[in-house]
mmCIF file of N, CA and C in Angstrom:
data_model
loop_
_atom_site.group_PDB
_atom_site.id
_atom_site.type_symbol
_atom_site.label_atom_id
_atom_site.label_comp_id
_atom_site.label_asym_id
_atom_site.label_seq_id
_atom_site.Cartn_x
_atom_site.Cartn_y
_atom_site.Cartn_z
ATOM 1 N N MET J 1 -3.154 192.544 -15.664
ATOM 2 C CA MET J 1 -4.431 193.165 -15.327
ATOM 3 C C MET J 1 -4.326 194.454 -15.930
ATOM 4 N N ALA J 2 -3.309 195.253 -15.925
ATOM 5 C CA ALA J 2 -3.333 196.573 -16.489
ATOM 6 C C ALA J 2 -3.833 196.427 -17.900
ATOM 7 N N GLU J 3 -3.374 195.487 -18.744
ATOM 8 C CA GLU J 3 -3.796 195.439 -19.986
ATOM 9 C C GLU J 3 -5.417 195.309 -20.263
ATOM 10 N N ALA J 4 -5.901 194.503 -19.343
ATOM 11 C CA ALA J 4 -7.347 194.262 -19.356
ATOM 12 C C ALA J 4 -8.141 195.466 -18.998
ATOM 13 N N ASP J 5 -7.577 196.372 -17.948
ATOM 14 C CA ASP J 5 -8.118 197.604 -17.557
ATOM 15 C C ASP J 5 -8.089 198.581 -18.816
ATOM 16 N N ALA J 6 -7.035 198.664 -19.418
ATOM 17 C CA ALA J 6 -6.814 199.485 -20.580
ATOM 18 C C ALA J 6 -7.769 199.156 -21.672
ATOM 19 N N THR J 7 -7.923 197.853 -21.774
ATOM 20 C CA THR J 7 -8.913 197.431 -22.880
ATOM 21 C C THR J 7 -10.402 197.708 -22.583
ATOM 22 N N ALA J 8 -10.726 197.615 -21.240
ATOM 23 C CA ALA J 8 -12.141 197.969 -20.730
ATOM 24 C C ALA J 8 -12.364 199.504 -20.960
ATOM 25 N N SER J 9 -11.373 200.252 -20.459
ATOM 26 C CA SER J 9 -11.520 201.685 -20.509
ATOM 27 C C SER J 9 -11.502 202.206 -21.966
ATOM 28 N N GLY J 10 -10.712 201.388 -22.797
ATOM 29 C CA GLY J 10 -10.651 201.790 -24.219
ATOM 30 C C GLY J 10 -11.989 201.452 -24.895
ATOM 31 N N GLU J 11 -12.593 200.409 -24.535
ATOM 32 C CA GLU J 11 -14.040 200.113 -25.144
ATOM 33 C C GLU J 11 -14.942 201.300 -24.730
ATOM 34 N N GLU J 12 -14.935 201.713 -23.552
ATOM 35 C CA GLU J 12 -15.819 202.755 -23.033
ATOM 36 C C GLU J 12 -15.428 204.132 -23.835
ATOM 37 N N ALA J 13 -14.082 204.444 -23.900
ATOM 38 C CA ALA J 13 -13.733 205.584 -24.591
ATOM 39 C C ALA J 13 -14.171 205.468 -26.060
ATOM 40 N N TYR J 14 -14.100 204.297 -26.610
ATOM 41 C CA TYR J 14 -14.396 204.222 -28.158
ATOM 42 C C TYR J 14 -15.977 204.477 -28.130
ATOM 43 N N ARG J 15 -16.755 203.898 -27.282
ATOM 44 C CA ARG J 15 -18.167 204.214 -27.352
ATOM 45 C C ARG J 15 -18.556 205.671 -27.243
ATOM 46 N N GLU J 16 -17.820 206.386 -26.289
ATOM 47 C CA GLU J 16 -18.142 207.690 -26.037
ATOM 48 C C GLU J 16 -17.688 208.651 -27.144
ATOM 49 N N ALA J 17 -16.458 208.376 -27.766
ATOM 50 C CA ALA J 17 -15.779 209.269 -28.669
ATOM 51 C C ALA J 17 -15.774 208.954 -30.127
ATOM 52 N N CYS J 18 -15.939 207.640 -30.417
ATOM 53 C CA CYS J 18 -15.845 207.202 -31.788
ATOM 54 C C CYS J 18 -16.932 206.559 -32.478
ATOM 55 N N ALA J 19 -17.743 205.819 -31.526
ATOM 56 C CA ALA J 19 -18.876 205.013 -32.160
ATOM 57 C C ALA J 19 -19.839 205.783 -32.943
ATOM 58 N N GLU J 20 -20.110 207.093 -32.720
ATOM 59 C CA GLU J 20 -21.036 207.806 -33.338
ATOM 60 C C GLU J 20 -20.841 207.814 -34.844
ATOM 61 N N CYS J 21 -19.556 207.951 -35.206
ATOM 62 C CA CYS J 21 -19.218 207.909 -36.606
ATOM 63 C C CYS J 21 -18.626 206.558 -37.089
ATOM 64 N N HIS J 22 -17.930 205.821 -36.102
ATOM 65 C CA HIS J 22 -17.410 204.527 -36.510
ATOM 66 C C HIS J 22 -18.105 203.409 -35.674
ATOM 67 N N ARG J 23 -19.331 203.029 -36.127
ATOM 68 C CA ARG J 23 -20.061 202.101 -35.278
ATOM 69 C C ARG J 23 -19.392 200.805 -35.075
ATOM 70 N N SER J 24 -18.657 200.212 -36.028
ATOM 71 C CA SER J 24 -18.121 198.913 -35.973
ATOM 72 C C SER J 24 -16.515 198.988 -35.738
ATOM 73 N N PRO J 25 -16.063 198.768 -34.451
ATOM 74 C CA PRO J 25 -14.670 198.811 -34.256
ATOM 75 C C PRO J 25 -13.979 197.680 -34.943
ATOM 76 N N GLU J 26 -14.703 196.517 -35.149
ATOM 77 C CA GLU J 26 -14.180 195.342 -35.775
ATOM 78 C C GLU J 26 -13.851 195.679 -37.268
ATOM 79 N N ARG J 27 -14.699 196.402 -37.853
ATOM 80 C CA ARG J 27 -14.654 196.780 -39.243
ATOM 81 C C ARG J 27 -13.395 197.758 -39.499
ATOM 82 N N LEU J 28 -13.163 198.596 -38.476
ATOM 83 C CA LEU J 28 -11.945 199.431 -38.629
ATOM 84 C C LEU J 28 -10.701 198.618 -38.693
ATOM 85 N N VAL J 29 -10.491 197.619 -37.757
ATOM 86 C CA VAL J 29 -9.302 196.994 -37.592
ATOM 87 C C VAL J 29 -9.144 195.676 -38.651
ATOM 88 N N ARG J 30 -10.214 195.426 -39.134
ATOM 89 C CA ARG J 30 -10.229 194.123 -39.951
ATOM 90 C C ARG J 30 -9.215 194.287 -41.053
ATOM 91 N N GLY J 31 -9.224 195.461 -41.653
ATOM 92 C CA GLY J 31 -8.351 195.628 -42.922
ATOM 93 C C GLY J 31 -6.821 195.965 -42.554
ATOM 94 N N MET J 32 -6.625 196.228 -41.254
ATOM 95 C CA MET J 32 -5.208 196.622 -40.889
ATOM 96 C C MET J 32 -4.278 195.519 -41.020
ATOM 97 N N ARG J 33 -3.293 195.728 -41.878
ATOM 98 C CA ARG J 33 -2.274 194.796 -42.025
ATOM 99 C C ARG J 33 -0.926 195.006 -40.990
ATOM 100 N N GLY J 34 -0.146 194.004 -40.965
ATOM 101 C CA GLY J 34 1.119 194.120 -40.165
ATOM 102 C C GLY J 34 0.966 193.479 -38.856
ATOM 103 N N ASP J 35 2.019 193.443 -38.186
ATOM 104 C CA ASP J 35 2.082 192.824 -36.820
ATOM 105 C C ASP J 35 1.530 193.856 -35.824
ATOM 106 N N GLU J 36 1.347 193.417 -34.637
ATOM 107 C CA GLU J 36 0.815 194.260 -33.625
ATOM 108 C C GLU J 36 1.607 195.685 -33.348
ATOM 109 N N SER J 37 2.849 195.658 -33.494
ATOM 110 C CA SER J 37 3.609 196.901 -33.275
ATOM 111 C C SER J 37 3.379 197.820 -34.489
ATOM 112 N N GLU J 38 3.271 197.302 -35.624
ATOM 113 C CA GLU J 38 2.924 198.079 -36.905
ATOM 114 C C GLU J 38 1.480 198.648 -36.729
ATOM 115 N N ARG J 39 0.594 197.893 -36.357
ATOM 116 C CA ARG J 39 -0.746 198.309 -36.148
ATOM 117 C C ARG J 39 -0.857 199.338 -35.187
ATOM 118 N N ARG J 40 -0.218 199.106 -34.092
ATOM 119 C CA ARG J 40 -0.185 200.058 -32.881
ATOM 120 C C ARG J 40 0.429 201.520 -33.363
ATOM 121 N N GLU J 41 1.433 201.443 -34.254
ATOM 122 C CA GLU J 41 2.087 202.699 -34.729
ATOM 123 C C GLU J 41 1.085 203.349 -35.658
ATOM 124 N N ARG J 42 0.395 202.689 -36.453
ATOM 125 C CA ARG J 42 -0.598 203.323 -37.420
ATOM 126 C C ARG J 42 -1.726 203.928 -36.641
ATOM 127 N N LEU J 43 -2.191 203.105 -35.739
ATOM 128 C CA LEU J 43 -3.282 203.746 -34.911
ATOM 129 C C LEU J 43 -2.820 204.933 -34.159
ATOM 130 N N GLU J 44 -1.681 204.971 -33.492
ATOM 131 C CA GLU J 44 -1.166 206.041 -32.764
ATOM 132 C C GLU J 44 -1.100 207.327 -33.717
ATOM 133 N N ALA J 45 -0.490 207.167 -34.809
ATOM 134 C CA ALA J 45 -0.381 208.186 -35.826
ATOM 135 C C ALA J 45 -1.721 208.780 -36.239
ATOM 136 N N PHE J 46 -2.628 207.919 -36.491
ATOM 137 C CA PHE J 46 -3.965 208.351 -36.914
ATOM 138 C C PHE J 46 -4.714 209.179 -35.838
ATOM 139 N N LEU J 47 -4.768 208.506 -34.593
ATOM 140 C CA LEU J 47 -5.670 208.977 -33.548
ATOM 141 C C LEU J 47 -5.054 210.251 -32.849
ATOM 142 N N ILE J 48 -3.785 210.404 -32.927
ATOM 143 C CA ILE J 48 -3.201 211.654 -32.376
ATOM 144 C C ILE J 48 -3.823 212.935 -32.957
ATOM 145 N N ASP J 49 -4.164 212.824 -34.319
ATOM 146 C CA ASP J 49 -4.809 214.016 -35.029
ATOM 147 C C ASP J 49 -6.279 213.672 -35.294
ATOM 148 N N HIS J 50 -6.813 212.616 -34.735
ATOM 149 C CA HIS J 50 -8.310 212.334 -35.104
ATOM 150 C C HIS J 50 -9.083 212.163 -33.739
ATOM 151 N N HIS J 51 -9.276 213.300 -33.044
ATOM 152 C CA HIS J 51 -10.189 213.347 -31.896
ATOM 153 C C HIS J 51 -9.758 212.597 -30.704
ATOM 154 N N ALA J 52 -8.467 212.304 -30.604
ATOM 155 C CA ALA J 52 -7.881 211.609 -29.487
ATOM 156 C C ALA J 52 -6.665 212.162 -29.029
ATOM 157 N N PRO J 53 -6.589 213.521 -28.668
ATOM 158 C CA PRO J 53 -5.306 214.163 -28.363
ATOM 159 C C PRO J 53 -4.726 213.667 -26.876
ATOM 160 N N ASP J 54 -5.578 213.191 -26.084
ATOM 161 C CA ASP J 54 -5.351 212.845 -24.749
ATOM 162 C C ASP J 54 -4.383 211.418 -24.791
ATOM 163 N N GLU J 55 -3.285 211.351 -24.448
ATOM 164 C CA GLU J 55 -2.561 210.173 -24.601
ATOM 165 C C GLU J 55 -3.183 208.996 -23.909
ATOM 166 N N GLY J 56 -3.577 209.139 -22.666
ATOM 167 C CA GLY J 56 -4.282 208.077 -21.863
ATOM 168 C C GLY J 56 -5.424 207.369 -22.681
ATOM 169 N N MET J 57 -6.371 208.379 -23.084
ATOM 170 C CA MET J 57 -7.540 207.912 -23.885
ATOM 171 C C MET J 57 -7.066 207.132 -25.156
ATOM 172 N N ARG J 58 -6.062 207.649 -25.781
ATOM 173 C CA ARG J 58 -5.548 207.158 -27.098
ATOM 174 C C ARG J 58 -5.000 205.697 -26.883
ATOM 175 N N GLN J 59 -4.241 205.609 -25.825
ATOM 176 C CA GLN J 59 -3.571 204.268 -25.586
ATOM 177 C C GLN J 59 -4.641 203.254 -25.236
ATOM 178 N N SER J 60 -5.740 203.607 -24.435
ATOM 179 C CA SER J 60 -6.743 202.860 -24.093
ATOM 180 C C SER J 60 -7.559 202.265 -25.222
ATOM 181 N N VAL J 61 -7.909 203.341 -26.139
ATOM 182 C CA VAL J 61 -8.672 202.962 -27.484
ATOM 183 C C VAL J 61 -7.761 202.000 -28.275
ATOM 184 N N ILE J 62 -6.386 202.289 -28.434
ATOM 185 C CA ILE J 62 -5.615 201.430 -29.120
ATOM 186 C C ILE J 62 -5.537 200.017 -28.486
ATOM 187 N N ALA J 63 -5.331 199.928 -27.235
ATOM 188 C CA ALA J 63 -5.371 198.545 -26.625
ATOM 189 C C ALA J 63 -6.751 197.901 -26.880
ATOM 190 N N TYR J 64 -7.894 198.632 -26.813
ATOM 191 C CA TYR J 64 -9.180 197.988 -27.109
ATOM 192 C C TYR J 64 -9.203 197.576 -28.613
ATOM 193 N N LEU J 65 -8.813 198.356 -29.555
ATOM 194 C CA LEU J 65 -8.809 197.910 -30.974
ATOM 195 C C LEU J 65 -7.977 196.754 -31.275
ATOM 196 N N LEU J 66 -6.810 196.821 -30.647
ATOM 197 C CA LEU J 66 -5.986 195.635 -30.928
ATOM 198 C C LEU J 66 -6.290 194.376 -30.336
ATOM 199 N N SER J 67 -7.289 194.442 -29.301
ATOM 200 C CA SER J 67 -7.712 193.281 -28.586
ATOM 201 C C SER J 67 -8.871 192.646 -29.399
ATOM 202 N N LEU J 68 -9.374 193.307 -30.467
ATOM 203 C CA LEU J 68 -10.443 192.703 -31.152
ATOM 204 C C LEU J 68 -10.066 191.541 -32.247
#
């Protein structure tokens, strides 16, 4: 259930913090290669310096993006 909560809060965080510039989350993750852990690492490295300094928010957004 915690994963579902993270995904739901990540979707909300994405809408609030990311969607203005990145309207399609599916488009963002479509081209990402690698297994889930590799994709998670890439997203973490990118988001830490890209408008998601809060770890809780970042992890929620990552959970949401990986669920797509």
